[in-house]
CSV table of C-alpha atoms and ligand atoms in Angstrom, one decimal:
chain,number,residue,atom,x,y,z
A,85,MET,CA,23.4,23.0,12.8
A,86,SER,CA,24.2,20.8,15.7
A,87,ARG,CA,24.9,22.7,18.9
A,88,GLY,CA,28.6,23.0,19.7
A,89,LEU,CA,29.5,23.6,16.0
A,90,ASP,CA,27.8,27.0,15.4
A,91,ASN,CA,29.6,29.4,13.2
A,92,LEU,CA,31.7,26.7,11.8
A,93,LYS,CA,31.8,27.1,8.0
A,94,GLN,CA,32.7,23.7,6.7
A,95,GLN,CA,32.7,22.6,3.1
A,96,TYR,CA,32.1,18.9,3.8
A,97,ILE,CA,29.4,17.9,6.3
A,98,GLY,CA,28.5,14.2,6.3
A,99,ARG,CA,26.1,12.4,8.6
A,100,PHE,CA,24.9,9.0,9.8
A,101,ALA,CA,21.2,8.8,10.5
A,102,PRO,CA,20.2,5.5,12.1
A,103,SER,CA,16.6,4.6,13.1
A,104,PRO,CA,16.7,3.3,16.7
A,105,THR,CA,14.7,0.3,15.9
A,106,GLY,CA,17.4,-2.2,17.0
A,107,SER,CA,21.2,-2.5,17.5
A,108,LEU,CA,23.8,-1.8,14.8
A,109,HIS,CA,23.9,-4.5,12.2
A,110,PHE,CA,26.2,-5.2,9.2
A,111,GLY,CA,24.1,-2.9,6.9
A,112,SER,CA,24.1,0.1,9.4
A,113,ILE,CA,27.7,-0.4,10.1
A,114,LEU,CA,28.5,0.0,6.4
A,115,ALA,CA,26.4,3.2,6.4
A,116,ALA,CA,28.2,4.5,9.5
A,117,LEU,CA,31.7,3.6,8.2
A,118,ALA,CA,31.3,4.8,4.6
A,119,SER,CA,29.9,8.1,5.6
A,120,TYR,CA,32.4,8.5,8.5
A,121,LEU,CA,35.5,7.7,6.4
A,122,ASP,CA,34.3,9.8,3.3
A,123,ALA,CA,33.9,12.8,5.7
A,124,LYS,CA,37.2,12.3,7.4
A,125,ARG,CA,39.1,11.7,4.2
A,126,ASN,CA,37.7,15.1,3.0
A,127,ASN,CA,38.5,16.9,6.3
A,128,GLY,CA,34.8,17.1,6.9
A,129,LEU,CA,32.5,16.9,9.9
A,130,TRP,CA,30.5,13.8,10.6
A,131,LEU,CA,27.2,14.4,12.4
A,132,LEU,CA,25.0,11.9,14.0
A,133,ARG,CA,21.2,12.1,13.9
A,134,ILE,CA,18.8,9.7,15.5
A,135,ASP,CA,15.7,9.1,13.3
A,136,ASP,CA,13.3,8.4,16.0
A,137,LEU,CA,10.1,9.7,14.4
A,138,ASP,CA,8.3,6.4,13.8
A,139,THR,CA,7.4,5.8,17.4
A,140,PRO,CA,5.6,2.5,17.0
A,141,ARG,CA,8.8,0.9,15.5
A,142,LEU,CA,11.2,2.3,18.1
A,143,GLU,CA,13.0,-0.1,20.4
A,144,PRO,CA,13.7,1.3,23.9
A,145,GLY,CA,17.4,1.9,24.6
A,146,ALA,CA,18.4,1.3,21.0
A,147,ASP,CA,19.7,4.9,20.5
A,148,ALA,CA,22.1,4.4,23.5
A,149,ARG,CA,23.2,1.0,22.1
A,150,ILE,CA,23.9,2.6,18.7
A,151,LEU,CA,26.0,5.4,20.2
A,152,ALA,CA,27.9,2.9,22.3
A,153,GLY,CA,28.4,0.7,19.3
A,154,LEU,CA,29.8,3.5,17.3
A,155,GLU,CA,32.2,4.4,20.1
A,156,LYS,CA,33.4,0.8,20.3
A,157,LEU,CA,34.1,0.8,16.5
A,158,GLY,CA,36.1,3.9,17.0
A,159,MET,CA,33.8,6.3,15.0
A,160,GLN,CA,33.3,9.6,17.0
A,161,TRP,CA,30.7,12.0,15.8
A,162,ASP,CA,31.2,15.8,15.8
A,163,GLY,CA,28.9,18.0,17.9
A,164,ASP,CA,25.7,17.0,19.6
A,165,VAL,CA,23.4,14.2,18.5
A,166,LEU,CA,20.2,15.5,16.8
A,167,TYR,CA,16.9,13.7,17.6
A,168,GLN,CA,14.2,13.9,15.1
A,169,SER,CA,11.7,13.7,18.0
A,170,GLN,CA,12.8,17.3,19.0
A,171,ARG,CA,12.1,18.7,15.5
A,172,HIS,CA,8.3,18.6,15.3
A,173,GLU,CA,8.0,22.4,15.0
A,174,ALA,CA,10.2,22.5,11.9
A,175,TYR,CA,8.2,19.8,10.3
A,176,SER,CA,4.9,21.4,11.1
A,177,ASP,CA,6.3,24.7,9.6
A,178,ALA,CA,7.2,23.0,6.4
A,179,ILE,CA,3.8,21.4,6.1
A,180,ASN,CA,2.3,24.9,6.4
A,181,GLN,CA,4.7,26.2,3.7
A,182,LEU,CA,3.7,23.4,1.2
A,183,LYS,CA,0.0,24.0,2.2
A,184,SER,CA,0.3,27.6,1.3
A,185,LYS,CA,1.7,26.7,-2.1
A,186,GLU,CA,-1.4,24.5,-2.6
A,187,LEU,CA,0.7,21.4,-3.0
A,188,LEU,CA,-1.0,19.2,-0.3
A,189,TYR,CA,-4.2,17.3,-0.1
A,190,ASN,CA,-5.8,14.9,2.4
A,191,CYS,CA,-6.1,11.3,1.5
A,192,HIS,CA,-8.1,8.4,3.0
A,193,CYS,CA,-6.6,5.6,0.8
A,194,THR,CA,-5.2,2.8,2.9
A,195,ARG,CA,-1.8,1.3,2.4
A,196,LYS,CA,-3.6,-1.9,1.4
A,197,LEU,CA,-5.6,-0.1,-1.4
A,198,VAL,CA,-2.5,1.5,-2.8
A,199,ALA,CA,-0.6,-1.8,-2.5
A,200,GLY,CA,2.9,-0.6,-3.5
A,201,LYS,CA,1.6,0.8,-6.8
A,202,PRO,CA,2.2,4.4,-7.9
A,203,TYR,CA,-0.5,6.4,-6.1
A,204,SER,CA,-3.2,7.3,-8.8
A,205,GLY,CA,-4.2,10.6,-7.1
A,206,THR,CA,-7.8,9.5,-6.4
A,207,CYS,CA,-8.1,11.8,-3.3
A,208,SER,CA,-6.7,14.8,-5.1
A,209,GLN,CA,-10.2,15.4,-6.5
A,210,LEU,CA,-12.1,15.0,-3.2
A,211,SER,CA,-11.1,18.0,-1.1
A,212,LEU,CA,-11.3,15.9,2.2
A,213,GLY,CA,-11.7,18.2,5.1
A,214,THR,CA,-11.0,17.9,8.8
A,215,GLU,CA,-13.7,15.4,9.8
A,216,ARG,CA,-11.0,13.1,11.0
A,217,GLN,CA,-7.2,12.8,10.7
A,218,TYR,CA,-6.2,12.0,7.1
A,219,ALA,CA,-2.9,11.2,5.6
A,220,VAL,CA,-1.5,14.3,3.8
A,221,ARG,CA,0.0,13.9,0.3
A,222,VAL,CA,2.2,16.3,-1.7
A,223,LYS,CA,1.5,16.7,-5.4
A,224,THR,CA,4.2,15.5,-7.6
A,225,GLU,CA,5.4,16.7,-11.1
A,226,ALA,CA,5.8,14.8,-14.3
A,227,GLU,CA,9.2,16.2,-15.0
A,228,PRO,CA,11.9,13.5,-14.8
A,229,CYS,CA,14.3,13.7,-11.9
A,230,ILE,CA,17.9,12.5,-12.6
A,231,LEU,CA,20.1,11.7,-9.7
A,232,HIS,CA,23.8,12.0,-10.5
A,233,ASP,CA,25.0,9.6,-7.8
A,234,LEU,CA,28.7,9.6,-6.7
A,235,ILE,CA,28.9,5.8,-6.8
A,236,GLN,CA,25.9,4.4,-8.9
A,237,PRO,CA,25.1,5.1,-12.5
A,238,ASP,CA,22.7,8.0,-13.1
A,239,PHE,CA,19.2,7.2,-11.8
A,240,LYS,CA,16.1,8.6,-13.5
A,241,GLN,CA,12.7,8.7,-12.1
A,242,ASN,CA,9.4,10.3,-13.1
A,243,LEU,CA,7.8,11.0,-9.7
A,244,ASN,CA,4.3,11.5,-11.0
A,245,LYS,CA,4.4,8.3,-13.1
A,246,ASP,CA,6.7,6.0,-11.0
A,247,VAL,CA,5.7,6.9,-7.5
A,248,GLY,CA,2.6,9.3,-7.6
A,249,ASP,CA,1.7,11.9,-5.0
A,250,PHE,CA,3.4,10.7,-1.8
A,251,ILE,CA,2.7,11.0,2.0
A,252,VAL,CA,4.3,13.8,4.0
A,253,LYS,CA,2.2,13.3,7.0
A,254,ARG,CA,0.7,9.9,8.0
A,255,SER,CA,-2.9,9.3,9.1
A,256,ASP,CA,-1.6,8.6,12.6
A,257,GLY,CA,-0.3,12.1,12.7
A,258,LEU,CA,3.4,11.2,12.4
A,259,TYR,CA,5.6,13.2,10.0
A,260,ALA,CA,6.8,11.0,7.1
A,261,TYR,CA,10.4,10.0,6.7
A,262,HIS,CA,10.9,11.9,3.4
A,263,LEU,CA,9.8,15.2,4.9
A,264,ALA,CA,11.8,14.9,8.1
A,265,VAL,CA,15.0,13.7,6.4
A,266,VAL,CA,15.0,16.6,4.0
A,267,LEU,CA,14.4,19.2,6.6
A,268,ASP,CA,17.0,17.8,9.0
A,269,ASP,CA,19.7,17.4,6.3
A,270,ALA,CA,19.2,21.1,5.4
A,271,TYR,CA,19.1,22.1,9.1
A,272,GLN,CA,22.4,20.3,9.7
A,273,GLN,CA,23.9,21.8,6.5
A,274,ILE,CA,24.7,18.3,5.2
A,275,SER,CA,26.6,18.5,2.0
A,276,HIS,CA,27.2,14.7,1.3
A,277,ILE,CA,24.9,11.8,2.0
A,278,ILE,CA,26.5,8.4,1.9
A,279,ARG,CA,24.0,5.6,2.4
A,280,GLY,CA,22.8,2.2,1.2
A,281,ALA,CA,21.4,1.8,-2.4
A,282,ASP,CA,18.1,0.6,-0.9
A,283,LEU,CA,17.3,4.3,-0.4
A,284,MET,CA,18.1,5.3,-4.0
A,285,ASP,CA,14.5,5.0,-5.1
A,286,SER,CA,13.6,7.5,-2.3
A,287,THR,CA,16.1,10.1,-3.3
A,288,PRO,CA,14.1,11.8,-6.1
A,289,ARG,CA,11.2,12.3,-3.6
A,290,GLN,CA,13.8,14.0,-1.3
A,291,ILE,CA,15.2,16.1,-4.1
A,292,TYR,CA,11.7,17.1,-5.1
A,293,LEU,CA,10.9,18.2,-1.6
A,294,GLN,CA,14.1,20.1,-1.4
A,295,LYS,CA,13.0,22.0,-4.5
A,296,MET,CA,9.5,22.7,-3.3
A,297,LEU,CA,10.8,24.0,0.1
A,298,GLY,CA,13.6,26.1,-1.4
A,299,LEU,CA,16.4,23.9,0.1
A,300,LYS,CA,19.8,23.0,-1.3
A,301,THR,CA,20.2,19.5,-2.7
A,302,PRO,CA,23.3,17.7,-1.1
A,303,LEU,CA,25.5,15.2,-3.1
A,304,TYR,CA,24.5,11.6,-2.8
A,305,ALA,CA,26.5,8.4,-2.9
A,306,HIS,CA,24.6,5.1,-2.6
A,307,PHE,CA,26.9,2.0,-1.7
A,308,PRO,CA,25.6,-1.6,-2.5
A,309,VAL,CA,23.3,-3.0,0.2
A,310,ALA,CA,24.4,-6.1,2.0
A,311,THR,CA,22.0,-9.0,1.4
A,312,ASP,CA,21.6,-12.7,2.4
A,313,LEU,CA,22.2,-15.5,0.0
A,314,TYR,CA,18.7,-15.0,-1.5
A,315,GLY,CA,19.1,-11.3,-2.2
A,316,ALA,CA,17.1,-10.0,0.9
A,317,LYS,CA,18.5,-7.0,2.6
A,318,ILE,CA,20.3,-7.8,5.8
A,319,SER,CA,18.1,-6.5,8.5
A,320,LYS,CA,17.9,-6.1,12.3
A,321,GLN,CA,16.0,-9.3,12.5
A,322,PHE,CA,18.6,-11.2,10.5
A,323,GLY,CA,22.2,-10.6,10.4
A,324,ALA,CA,22.3,-8.5,13.6
A,325,ILE,CA,25.7,-8.3,15.2
A,326,ASP,CA,25.8,-7.3,18.7
A,327,VAL,CA,28.6,-4.8,18.5
A,328,LEU,CA,28.5,-4.3,22.2
A,329,SER,CA,29.2,-7.8,23.2
A,330,THR,CA,31.6,-8.8,20.3
A,331,ASN,CA,35.2,-9.3,21.2
A,332,GLN,CA,36.2,-8.8,17.6
A,333,PRO,CA,35.3,-5.2,16.6
A,334,THR,CA,38.4,-5.1,14.4
A,335,ALA,CA,37.1,-8.0,12.3
A,336,ILE,CA,33.7,-6.2,11.9
A,337,LEU,CA,35.5,-3.1,10.6
A,338,PHE,CA,37.9,-5.2,8.4
A,339,ASN,CA,35.0,-7.0,6.9
A,340,ALA,CA,33.0,-3.8,6.2
A,341,LEU,CA,36.1,-2.2,4.6
A,342,ASN,CA,36.5,-5.4,2.5
A,343,PHE,CA,32.8,-5.3,1.4
A,344,LEU,CA,33.2,-1.6,0.3
A,345,ASN,CA,36.3,-2.8,-1.7
A,346,GLN,CA,38.8,-0.6,0.0
A,347,LYS,CA,41.3,-3.5,-0.1
A,348,PRO,CA,42.4,-3.3,3.7
A,349,ASP,CA,45.8,-4.8,4.5
A,350,SER,CA,45.4,-8.3,6.0
A,351,ASN,CA,47.7,-7.3,8.9
A,352,LEU,CA,44.9,-5.0,10.1
A,353,LEU,CA,43.2,-8.0,11.4
A,354,GLY,CA,45.6,-8.0,14.2
A,355,ALA,CA,45.6,-4.4,14.9
A,356,THR,CA,43.5,-2.3,17.2
A,357,VAL,CA,40.1,-0.6,16.4
A,358,ASP,CA,41.9,2.8,16.3
A,359,ASP,CA,44.6,1.5,13.9
A,360,VAL,CA,41.9,0.2,11.5
A,361,ILE,CA,40.0,3.4,11.6
A,362,GLN,CA,43.2,5.4,11.1
A,363,TRP,CA,44.0,3.2,8.1
A,364,GLY,CA,40.6,3.8,6.7
A,365,ARG,CA,40.9,7.6,7.2
A,366,GLU,CA,44.1,7.6,5.2
A,367,ASN,CA,43.2,5.1,2.5
A,368,TRP,CA,39.4,5.5,1.8
A,369,ILE,CA,38.7,5.8,-1.9
A,370,LEU,CA,35.1,6.4,-2.7
A,371,SER,CA,35.5,5.5,-6.4
A,372,ASN,CA,36.6,2.0,-5.2
A,373,VAL,CA,33.1,1.2,-3.9
A,374,PRO,CA,31.5,-1.3,-6.2
A,375,LYS,CA,28.9,0.3,-8.5
A,376,LEU,CA,26.4,-2.4,-7.7
A,377,PRO,CA,23.0,-2.2,-6.1
A,378,ALA,CA,23.6,-5.1,-3.8
A,379,ILE,CA,26.3,-7.6,-2.6
A,380,ILE,CA,26.0,-10.7,-0.5
A,381,ALA,CA,27.3,-10.0,3.0
A,382,PRO,CA,30.3,-11.9,4.4
A,383,GLU,CA,29.3,-15.4,5.7
A,384,GLU,CA,29.9,-14.6,9.4
A,385,PHE,CA,27.1,-12.0,9.3
A,386,LEU,CA,24.6,-14.4,7.7
A,387,SER,CA,24.6,-17.0,10.4
A,388,GLN,CA,24.0,-14.7,13.4
A,389,LYS,CA,20.7,-14.5,15.4
B,28,LIG,N1,17.0,6.6,9.1
B,28,LIG,C1,17.1,5.9,7.9
B,28,LIG,C2,17.4,4.5,8.1
B,28,LIG,O1,17.8,4.1,9.1
B,28,LIG,C3,18.2,6.4,7.0
B,28,LIG,C4,18.0,7.9,6.7
B,28,LIG,C5,18.9,8.3,5.5
B,28,LIG,O2,20.0,7.9,5.3
B,28,LIG,O3,18.3,9.1,4.8
B,28,LIG,O4,17.1,3.6,7.2
């Protein structure tokens, strides 16, 4: 639980968990807004976590710019910000827990060798030791995992067949995203995870780790990702909006509400940021969000940068 919120028994706890690899962009604003509004519409808490584990990808100062951007867009988080970089001990404990259940093995296969295919389990037979730092994989099961998403249709994945044993600690010694996210969501007592549908494919891995570590599974809702005209996800490299320098924060929020099919009143375009956020808090309807994996972003977010 974030400091400052101890002892608070809350039914709905949502979160926004950006990676500080750049400034906020239309895709991350959607994740912030959808998770914020769903939490507030349900009288919940909205926590902020900075996913700063992948040190080679971090951009100095991006975390401060994300925080300032959220404030400019009128989204105030509850409690203190949690940084993944402060949580190494918890990740290491979880690795030991999985190890004691004999669920882990060392692996020397390179990313190039695996090439996006389900991992075949080659190294599970090798008992690689401590000669050097290897990646660590968790053994998966053949049981199908069915995700009952709050927005998208049910999603079924057979981890063993579709993904294979996956990495929980990388060969460079960094803890993997799936492990950290699961431990932090449990630590912050997150009940609802609202995020982009590009992460849907990752969710069964996270549900599996929750099961193996004896953690509760939160509810998940995956909204359509914003893409360019060719179907590529809007990223920090393309479609980045500089929220801090824009003089039209209201228009950004309006566009995001519209993208999420919340049918914002057009007179909100002339309103203040606080008015738009207030309108969202009162009128947010999760079931209005399109049940689609992806939608093309509004034009003004395609031409930037
Ligand atoms: N930090 C991840 C990202 O920015 C999102 C984590 C999550 O929502 O599970 O893509």
